[in-house]
JSON list of C-alpha atoms and ligand atoms in Angstrom, two decimals:
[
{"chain": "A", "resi": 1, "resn": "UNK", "atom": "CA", "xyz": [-98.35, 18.95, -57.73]},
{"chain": "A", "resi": 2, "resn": "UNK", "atom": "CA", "xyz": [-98.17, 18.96, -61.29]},
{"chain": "A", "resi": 3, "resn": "UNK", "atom": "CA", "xyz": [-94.74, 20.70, -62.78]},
{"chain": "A", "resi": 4, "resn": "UNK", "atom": "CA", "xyz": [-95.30, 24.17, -63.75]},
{"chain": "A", "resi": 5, "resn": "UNK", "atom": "CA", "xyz": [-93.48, 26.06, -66.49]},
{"chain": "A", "resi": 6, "resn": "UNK", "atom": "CA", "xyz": [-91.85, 29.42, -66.21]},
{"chain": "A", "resi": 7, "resn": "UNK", "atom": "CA", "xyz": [-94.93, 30.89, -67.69]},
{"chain": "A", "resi": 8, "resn": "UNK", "atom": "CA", "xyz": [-97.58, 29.18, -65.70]},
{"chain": "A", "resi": 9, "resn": "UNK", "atom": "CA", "xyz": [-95.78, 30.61, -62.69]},
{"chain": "A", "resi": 10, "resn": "UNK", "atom": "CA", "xyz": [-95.53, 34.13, -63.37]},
{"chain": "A", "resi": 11, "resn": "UNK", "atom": "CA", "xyz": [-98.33, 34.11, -65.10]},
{"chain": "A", "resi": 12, "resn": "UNK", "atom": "CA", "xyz": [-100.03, 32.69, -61.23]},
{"chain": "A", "resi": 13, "resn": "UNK", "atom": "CA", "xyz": [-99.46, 35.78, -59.20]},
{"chain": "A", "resi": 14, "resn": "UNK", "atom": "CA", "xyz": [-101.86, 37.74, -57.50]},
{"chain": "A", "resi": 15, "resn": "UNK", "atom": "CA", "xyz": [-100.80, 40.14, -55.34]},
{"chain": "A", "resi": 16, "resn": "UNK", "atom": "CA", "xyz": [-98.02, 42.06, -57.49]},
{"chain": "A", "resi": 17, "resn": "UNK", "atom": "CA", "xyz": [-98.09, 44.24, -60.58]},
{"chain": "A", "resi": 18, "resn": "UNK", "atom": "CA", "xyz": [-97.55, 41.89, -64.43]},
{"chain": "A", "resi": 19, "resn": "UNK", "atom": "CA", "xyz": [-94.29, 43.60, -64.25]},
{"chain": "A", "resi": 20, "resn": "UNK", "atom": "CA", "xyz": [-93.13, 42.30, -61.26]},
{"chain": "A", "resi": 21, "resn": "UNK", "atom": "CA", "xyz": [-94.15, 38.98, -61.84]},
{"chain": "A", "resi": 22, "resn": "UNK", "atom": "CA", "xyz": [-92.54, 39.03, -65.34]},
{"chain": "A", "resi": 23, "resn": "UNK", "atom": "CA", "xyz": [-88.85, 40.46, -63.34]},
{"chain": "A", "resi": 24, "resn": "UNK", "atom": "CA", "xyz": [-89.17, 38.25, -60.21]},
{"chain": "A", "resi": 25, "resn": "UNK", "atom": "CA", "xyz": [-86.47, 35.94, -59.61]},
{"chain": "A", "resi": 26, "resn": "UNK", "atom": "CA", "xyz": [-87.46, 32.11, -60.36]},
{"chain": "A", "resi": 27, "resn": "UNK", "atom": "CA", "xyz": [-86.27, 29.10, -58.59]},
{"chain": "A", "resi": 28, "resn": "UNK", "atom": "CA", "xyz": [-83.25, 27.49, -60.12]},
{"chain": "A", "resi": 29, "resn": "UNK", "atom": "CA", "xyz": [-83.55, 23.96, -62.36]},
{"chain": "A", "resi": 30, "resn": "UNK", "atom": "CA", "xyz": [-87.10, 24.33, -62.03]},
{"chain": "A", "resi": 31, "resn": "UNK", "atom": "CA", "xyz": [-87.21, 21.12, -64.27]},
{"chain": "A", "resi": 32, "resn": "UNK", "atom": "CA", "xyz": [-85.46, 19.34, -61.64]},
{"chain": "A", "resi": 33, "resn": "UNK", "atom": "CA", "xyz": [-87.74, 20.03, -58.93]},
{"chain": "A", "resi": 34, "resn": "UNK", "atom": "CA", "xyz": [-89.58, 16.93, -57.09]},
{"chain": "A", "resi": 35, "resn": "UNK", "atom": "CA", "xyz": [-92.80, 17.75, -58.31]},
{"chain": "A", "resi": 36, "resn": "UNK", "atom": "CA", "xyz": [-94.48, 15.05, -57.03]},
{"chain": "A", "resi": 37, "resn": "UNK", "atom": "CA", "xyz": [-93.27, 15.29, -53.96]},
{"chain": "A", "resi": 38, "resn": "UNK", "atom": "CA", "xyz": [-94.15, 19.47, -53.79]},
{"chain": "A", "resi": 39, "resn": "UNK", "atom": "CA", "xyz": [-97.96, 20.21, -52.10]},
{"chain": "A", "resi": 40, "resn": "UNK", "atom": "CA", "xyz": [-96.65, 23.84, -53.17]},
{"chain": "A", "resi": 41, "resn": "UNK", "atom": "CA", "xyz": [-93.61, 25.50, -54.80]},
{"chain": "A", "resi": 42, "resn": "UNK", "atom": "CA", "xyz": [-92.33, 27.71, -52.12]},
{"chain": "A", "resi": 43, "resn": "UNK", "atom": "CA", "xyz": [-89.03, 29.72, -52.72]},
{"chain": "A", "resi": 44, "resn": "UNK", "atom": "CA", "xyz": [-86.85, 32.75, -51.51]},
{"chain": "A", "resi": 45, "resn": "UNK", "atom": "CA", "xyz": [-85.74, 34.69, -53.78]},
{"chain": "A", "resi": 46, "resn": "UNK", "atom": "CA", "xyz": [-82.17, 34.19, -54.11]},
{"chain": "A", "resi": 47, "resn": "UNK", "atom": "CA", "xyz": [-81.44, 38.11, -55.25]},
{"chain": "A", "resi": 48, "resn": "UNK", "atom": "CA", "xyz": [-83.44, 39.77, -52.62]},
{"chain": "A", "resi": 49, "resn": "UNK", "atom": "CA", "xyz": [-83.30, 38.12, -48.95]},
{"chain": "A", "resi": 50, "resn": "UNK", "atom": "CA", "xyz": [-86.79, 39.91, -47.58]},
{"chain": "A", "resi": 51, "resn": "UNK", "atom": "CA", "xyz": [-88.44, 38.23, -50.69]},
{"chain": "A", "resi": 52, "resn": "UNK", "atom": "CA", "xyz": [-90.16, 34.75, -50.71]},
{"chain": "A", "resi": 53, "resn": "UNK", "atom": "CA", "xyz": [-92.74, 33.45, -53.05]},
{"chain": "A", "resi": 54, "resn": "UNK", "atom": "CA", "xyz": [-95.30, 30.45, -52.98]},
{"chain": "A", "resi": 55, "resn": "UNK", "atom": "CA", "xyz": [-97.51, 28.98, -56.39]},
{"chain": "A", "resi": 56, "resn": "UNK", "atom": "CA", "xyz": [-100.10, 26.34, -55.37]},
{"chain": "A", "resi": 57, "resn": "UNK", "atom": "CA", "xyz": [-103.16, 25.16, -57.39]},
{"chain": "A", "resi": 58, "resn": "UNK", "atom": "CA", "xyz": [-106.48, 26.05, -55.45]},
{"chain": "A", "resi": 59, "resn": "UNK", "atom": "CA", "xyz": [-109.95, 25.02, -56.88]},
{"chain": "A", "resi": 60, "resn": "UNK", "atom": "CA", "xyz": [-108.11, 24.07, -60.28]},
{"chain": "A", "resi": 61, "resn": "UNK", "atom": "CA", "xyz": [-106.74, 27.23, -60.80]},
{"chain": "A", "resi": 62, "resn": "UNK", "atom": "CA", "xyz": [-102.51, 28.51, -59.84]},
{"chain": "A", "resi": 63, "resn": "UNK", "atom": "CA", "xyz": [-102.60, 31.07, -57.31]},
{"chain": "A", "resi": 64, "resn": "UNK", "atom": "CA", "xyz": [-99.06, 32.74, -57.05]},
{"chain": "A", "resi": 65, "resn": "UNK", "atom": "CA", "xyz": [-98.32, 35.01, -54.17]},
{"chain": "A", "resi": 66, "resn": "UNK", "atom": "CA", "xyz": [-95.21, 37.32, -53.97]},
{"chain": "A", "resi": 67, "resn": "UNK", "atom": "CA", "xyz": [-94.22, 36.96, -49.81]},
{"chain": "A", "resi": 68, "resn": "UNK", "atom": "CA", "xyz": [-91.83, 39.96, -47.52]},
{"chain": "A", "resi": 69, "resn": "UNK", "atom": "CA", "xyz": [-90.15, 39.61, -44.68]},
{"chain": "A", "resi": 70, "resn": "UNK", "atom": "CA", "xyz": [-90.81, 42.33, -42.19]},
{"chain": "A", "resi": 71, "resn": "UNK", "atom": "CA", "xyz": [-88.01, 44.76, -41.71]},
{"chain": "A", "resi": 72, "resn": "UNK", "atom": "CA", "xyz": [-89.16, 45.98, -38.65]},
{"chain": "A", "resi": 73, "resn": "UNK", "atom": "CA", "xyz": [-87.93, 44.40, -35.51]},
{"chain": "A", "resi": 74, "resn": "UNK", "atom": "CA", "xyz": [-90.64, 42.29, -33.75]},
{"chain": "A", "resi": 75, "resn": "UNK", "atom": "CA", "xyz": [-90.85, 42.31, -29.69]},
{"chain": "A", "resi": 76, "resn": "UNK", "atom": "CA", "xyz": [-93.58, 40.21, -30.02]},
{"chain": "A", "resi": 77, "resn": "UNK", "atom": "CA", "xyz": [-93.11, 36.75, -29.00]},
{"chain": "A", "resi": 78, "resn": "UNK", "atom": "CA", "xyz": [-91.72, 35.02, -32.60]},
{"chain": "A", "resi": 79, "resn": "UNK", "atom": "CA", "xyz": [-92.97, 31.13, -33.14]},
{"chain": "A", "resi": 80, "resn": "UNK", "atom": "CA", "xyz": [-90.66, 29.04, -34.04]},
{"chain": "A", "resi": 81, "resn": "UNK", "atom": "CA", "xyz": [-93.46, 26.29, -35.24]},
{"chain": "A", "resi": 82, "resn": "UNK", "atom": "CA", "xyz": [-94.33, 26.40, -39.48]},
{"chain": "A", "resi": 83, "resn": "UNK", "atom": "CA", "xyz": [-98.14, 27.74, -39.51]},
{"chain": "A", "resi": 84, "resn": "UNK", "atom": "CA", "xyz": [-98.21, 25.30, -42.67]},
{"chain": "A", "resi": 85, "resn": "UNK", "atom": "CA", "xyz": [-96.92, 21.99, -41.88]},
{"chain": "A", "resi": 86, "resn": "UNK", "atom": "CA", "xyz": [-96.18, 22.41, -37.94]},
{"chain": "A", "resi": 87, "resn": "UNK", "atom": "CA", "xyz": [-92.28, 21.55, -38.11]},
{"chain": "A", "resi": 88, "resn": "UNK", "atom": "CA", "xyz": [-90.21, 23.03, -35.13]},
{"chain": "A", "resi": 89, "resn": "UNK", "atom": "CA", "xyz": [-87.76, 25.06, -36.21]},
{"chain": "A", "resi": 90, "resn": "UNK", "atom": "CA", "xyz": [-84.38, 26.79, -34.15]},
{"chain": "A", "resi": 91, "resn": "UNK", "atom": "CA", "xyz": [-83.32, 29.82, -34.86]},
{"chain": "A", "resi": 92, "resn": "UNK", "atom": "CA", "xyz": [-84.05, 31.34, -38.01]},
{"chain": "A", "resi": 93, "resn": "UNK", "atom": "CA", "xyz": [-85.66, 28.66, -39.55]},
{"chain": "A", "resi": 94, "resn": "UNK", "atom": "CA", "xyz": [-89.09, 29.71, -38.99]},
{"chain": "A", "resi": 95, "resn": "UNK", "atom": "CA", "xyz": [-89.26, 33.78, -40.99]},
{"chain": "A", "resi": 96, "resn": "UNK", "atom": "CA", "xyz": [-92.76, 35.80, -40.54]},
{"chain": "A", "resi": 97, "resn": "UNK", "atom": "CA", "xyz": [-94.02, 36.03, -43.79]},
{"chain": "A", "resi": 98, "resn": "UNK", "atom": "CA", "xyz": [-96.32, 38.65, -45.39]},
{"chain": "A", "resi": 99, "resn": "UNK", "atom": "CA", "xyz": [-98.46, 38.73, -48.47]},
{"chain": "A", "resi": 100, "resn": "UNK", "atom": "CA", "xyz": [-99.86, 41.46, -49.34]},
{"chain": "A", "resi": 101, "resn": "UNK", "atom": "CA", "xyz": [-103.54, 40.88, -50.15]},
{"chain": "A", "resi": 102, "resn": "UNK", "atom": "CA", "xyz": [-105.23, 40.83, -53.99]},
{"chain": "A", "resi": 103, "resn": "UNK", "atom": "CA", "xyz": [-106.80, 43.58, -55.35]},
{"chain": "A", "resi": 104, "resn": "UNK", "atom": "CA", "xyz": [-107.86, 46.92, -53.34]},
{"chain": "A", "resi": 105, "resn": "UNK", "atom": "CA", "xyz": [-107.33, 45.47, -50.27]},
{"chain": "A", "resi": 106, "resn": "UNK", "atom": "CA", "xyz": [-103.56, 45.06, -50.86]},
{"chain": "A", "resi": 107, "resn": "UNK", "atom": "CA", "xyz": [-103.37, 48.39, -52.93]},
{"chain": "A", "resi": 108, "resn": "UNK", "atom": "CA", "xyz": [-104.50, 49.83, -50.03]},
{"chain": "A", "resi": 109, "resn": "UNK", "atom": "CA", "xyz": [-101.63, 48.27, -47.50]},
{"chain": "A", "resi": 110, "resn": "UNK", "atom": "CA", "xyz": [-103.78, 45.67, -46.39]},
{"chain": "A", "resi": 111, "resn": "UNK", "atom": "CA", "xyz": [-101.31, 42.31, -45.73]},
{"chain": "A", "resi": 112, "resn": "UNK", "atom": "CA", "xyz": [-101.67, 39.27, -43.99]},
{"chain": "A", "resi": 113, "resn": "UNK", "atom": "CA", "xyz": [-98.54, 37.80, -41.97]},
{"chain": "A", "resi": 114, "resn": "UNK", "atom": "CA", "xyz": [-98.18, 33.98, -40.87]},
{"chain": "A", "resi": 115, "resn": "UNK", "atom": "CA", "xyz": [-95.14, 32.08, -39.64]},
{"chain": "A", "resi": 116, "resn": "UNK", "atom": "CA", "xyz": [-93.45, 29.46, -42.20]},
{"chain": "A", "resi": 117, "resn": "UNK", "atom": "CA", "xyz": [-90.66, 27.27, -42.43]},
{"chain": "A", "resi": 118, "resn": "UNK", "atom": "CA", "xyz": [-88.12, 30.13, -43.76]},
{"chain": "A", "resi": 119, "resn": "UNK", "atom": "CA", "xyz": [-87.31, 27.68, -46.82]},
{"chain": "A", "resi": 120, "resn": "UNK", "atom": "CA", "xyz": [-90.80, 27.26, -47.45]},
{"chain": "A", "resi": 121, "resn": "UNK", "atom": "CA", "xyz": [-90.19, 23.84, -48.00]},
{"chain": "A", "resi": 122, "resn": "UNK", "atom": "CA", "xyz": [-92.75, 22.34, -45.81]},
{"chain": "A", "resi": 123, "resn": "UNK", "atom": "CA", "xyz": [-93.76, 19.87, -47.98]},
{"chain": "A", "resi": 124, "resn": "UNK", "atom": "CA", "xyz": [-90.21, 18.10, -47.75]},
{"chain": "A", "resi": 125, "resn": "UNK", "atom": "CA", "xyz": [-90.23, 18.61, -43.98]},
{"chain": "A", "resi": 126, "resn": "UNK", "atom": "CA", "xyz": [-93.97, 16.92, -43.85]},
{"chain": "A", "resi": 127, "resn": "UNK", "atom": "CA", "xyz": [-92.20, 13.78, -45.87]},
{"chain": "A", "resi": 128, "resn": "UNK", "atom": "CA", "xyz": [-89.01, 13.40, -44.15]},
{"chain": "A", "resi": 129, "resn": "UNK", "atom": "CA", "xyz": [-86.99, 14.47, -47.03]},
{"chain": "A", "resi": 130, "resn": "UNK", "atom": "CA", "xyz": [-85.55, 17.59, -45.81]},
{"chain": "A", "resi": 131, "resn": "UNK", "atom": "CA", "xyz": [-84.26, 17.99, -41.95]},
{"chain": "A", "resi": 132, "resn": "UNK", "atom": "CA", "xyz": [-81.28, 19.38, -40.59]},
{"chain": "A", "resi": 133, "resn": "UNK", "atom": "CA", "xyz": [-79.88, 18.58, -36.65]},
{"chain": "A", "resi": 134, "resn": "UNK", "atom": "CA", "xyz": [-82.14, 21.22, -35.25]},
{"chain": "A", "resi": 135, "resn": "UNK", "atom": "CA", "xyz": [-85.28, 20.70, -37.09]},
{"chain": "A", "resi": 136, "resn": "UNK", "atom": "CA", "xyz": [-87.54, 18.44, -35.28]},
{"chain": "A", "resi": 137, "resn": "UNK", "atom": "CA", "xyz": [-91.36, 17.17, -35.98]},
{"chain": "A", "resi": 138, "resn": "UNK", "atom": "CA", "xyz": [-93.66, 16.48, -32.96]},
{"chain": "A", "resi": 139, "resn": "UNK", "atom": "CA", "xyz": [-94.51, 13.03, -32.65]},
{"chain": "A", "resi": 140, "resn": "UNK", "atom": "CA", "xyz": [-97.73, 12.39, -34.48]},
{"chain": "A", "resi": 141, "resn": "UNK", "atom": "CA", "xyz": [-100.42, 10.77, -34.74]},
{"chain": "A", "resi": 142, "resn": "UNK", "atom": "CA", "xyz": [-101.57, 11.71, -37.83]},
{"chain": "A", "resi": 143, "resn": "UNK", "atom": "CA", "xyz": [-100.52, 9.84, -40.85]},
{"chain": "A", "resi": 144, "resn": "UNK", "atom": "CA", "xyz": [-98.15, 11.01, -43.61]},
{"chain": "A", "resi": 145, "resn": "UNK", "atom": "CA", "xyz": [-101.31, 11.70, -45.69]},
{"chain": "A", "resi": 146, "resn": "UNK", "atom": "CA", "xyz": [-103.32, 13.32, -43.16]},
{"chain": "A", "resi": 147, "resn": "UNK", "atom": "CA", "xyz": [-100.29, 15.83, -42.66]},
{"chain": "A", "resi": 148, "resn": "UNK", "atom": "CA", "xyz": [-99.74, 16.81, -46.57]},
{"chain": "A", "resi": 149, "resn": "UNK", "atom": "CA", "xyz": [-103.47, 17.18, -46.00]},
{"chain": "A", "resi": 150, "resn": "UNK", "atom": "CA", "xyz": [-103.15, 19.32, -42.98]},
{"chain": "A", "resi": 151, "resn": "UNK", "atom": "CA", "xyz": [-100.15, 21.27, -44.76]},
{"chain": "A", "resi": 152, "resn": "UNK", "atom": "CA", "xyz": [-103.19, 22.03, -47.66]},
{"chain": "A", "resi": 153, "resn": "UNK", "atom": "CA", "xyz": [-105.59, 22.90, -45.70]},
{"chain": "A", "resi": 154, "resn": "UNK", "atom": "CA", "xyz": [-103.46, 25.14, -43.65]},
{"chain": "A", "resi": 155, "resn": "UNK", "atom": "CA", "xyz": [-102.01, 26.67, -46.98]},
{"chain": "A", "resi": 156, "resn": "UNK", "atom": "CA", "xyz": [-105.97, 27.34, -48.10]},
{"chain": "A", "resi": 157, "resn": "UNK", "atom": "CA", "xyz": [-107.06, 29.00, -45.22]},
{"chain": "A", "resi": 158, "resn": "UNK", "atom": "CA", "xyz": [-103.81, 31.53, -46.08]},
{"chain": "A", "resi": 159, "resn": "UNK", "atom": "CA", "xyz": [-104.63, 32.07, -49.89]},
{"chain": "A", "resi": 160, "resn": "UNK", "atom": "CA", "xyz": [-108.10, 32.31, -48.84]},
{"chain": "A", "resi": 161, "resn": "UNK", "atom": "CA", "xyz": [-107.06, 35.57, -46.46]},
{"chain": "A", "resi": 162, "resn": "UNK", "atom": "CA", "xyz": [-104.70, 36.58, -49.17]},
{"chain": "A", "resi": 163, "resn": "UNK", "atom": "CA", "xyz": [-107.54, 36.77, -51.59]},
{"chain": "A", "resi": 164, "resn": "UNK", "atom": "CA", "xyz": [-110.98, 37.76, -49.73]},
{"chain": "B", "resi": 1, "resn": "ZN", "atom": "ZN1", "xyz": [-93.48, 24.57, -43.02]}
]
């Protein structure tokens, strides 16, 4: 993706008031990111741990969307596989992530949850550039550009709930 400025991005969001766009905490050297390496910026918010956020451009237009993690103990079954870009994760390293949803839907409680690479850097996982011992990709047969591809279209289908 294109770089963004500090404006661009809180001026993206969605599903959270001006004024918490304008307060929310931005990645750090934002200048220094590897843009052209980024299918998204993705980031947790380094002030508040239960707070993640992800900008992406969708039908030429930046759609920001302010991301919780749930509180509330799961005894559900957690994945451990990114809903985005399908890397296996240990551990922590996959985080349920909620949005709530735009407009009266999400004024009205309505959010939609999907597992993500905890980092939310799933377009460095998808290109080799980020792993750690315990991160592993399944062997594929897709090519590196069918799996940024994949990693969109998954991302779409999720701003598309987070918007209907
Ligand atoms: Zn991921």
């Amino acid at each position: 993706m294109r770089a963004l400025s500090e404006n661009e991005i809180r001026e993206s969001f969605v599903n959270c008031s001006k004024g918490e766009a304008r307060r929310l905490n931005l990645p750090r050297g934002l200048s220094e990111l590897p843009w052209e390496e980024l299918d998204f910026l993705g980031w947790r918010d380094p002030g508040a741990p239960d707070r993640g956020y992800l900008v992406a451009e969708r039908e030429g237009a930046l759609v920001g969307v302010t991301l919780r993690v749930p509180s509330v103990r799961r005894s559900l079954a957690k994945s451990n596989i990114c809903s985005l870009c399908v890397t296996v994760h240990a551990g922590s390293g996959v985080a349920l992530l909620t949005a709530r949803r735009a407009g009266v839907a999400g004024r009205e409680g309505n959010t939609v949850g999907n597992y993500v690479c905890a980092d939310l850097a799933c377009s460095l996982y998808v290109r080799g550039r980020k792993k750690s011992a315990l991160v592993s990709r399944p062997e594929e047969s897709l090519g590196l550009d069918e799996q940024i591809a994949r990693t969109v279209a998954n991302l779409d289908a999720f701003l598309a709930q987070v918007l209907a």
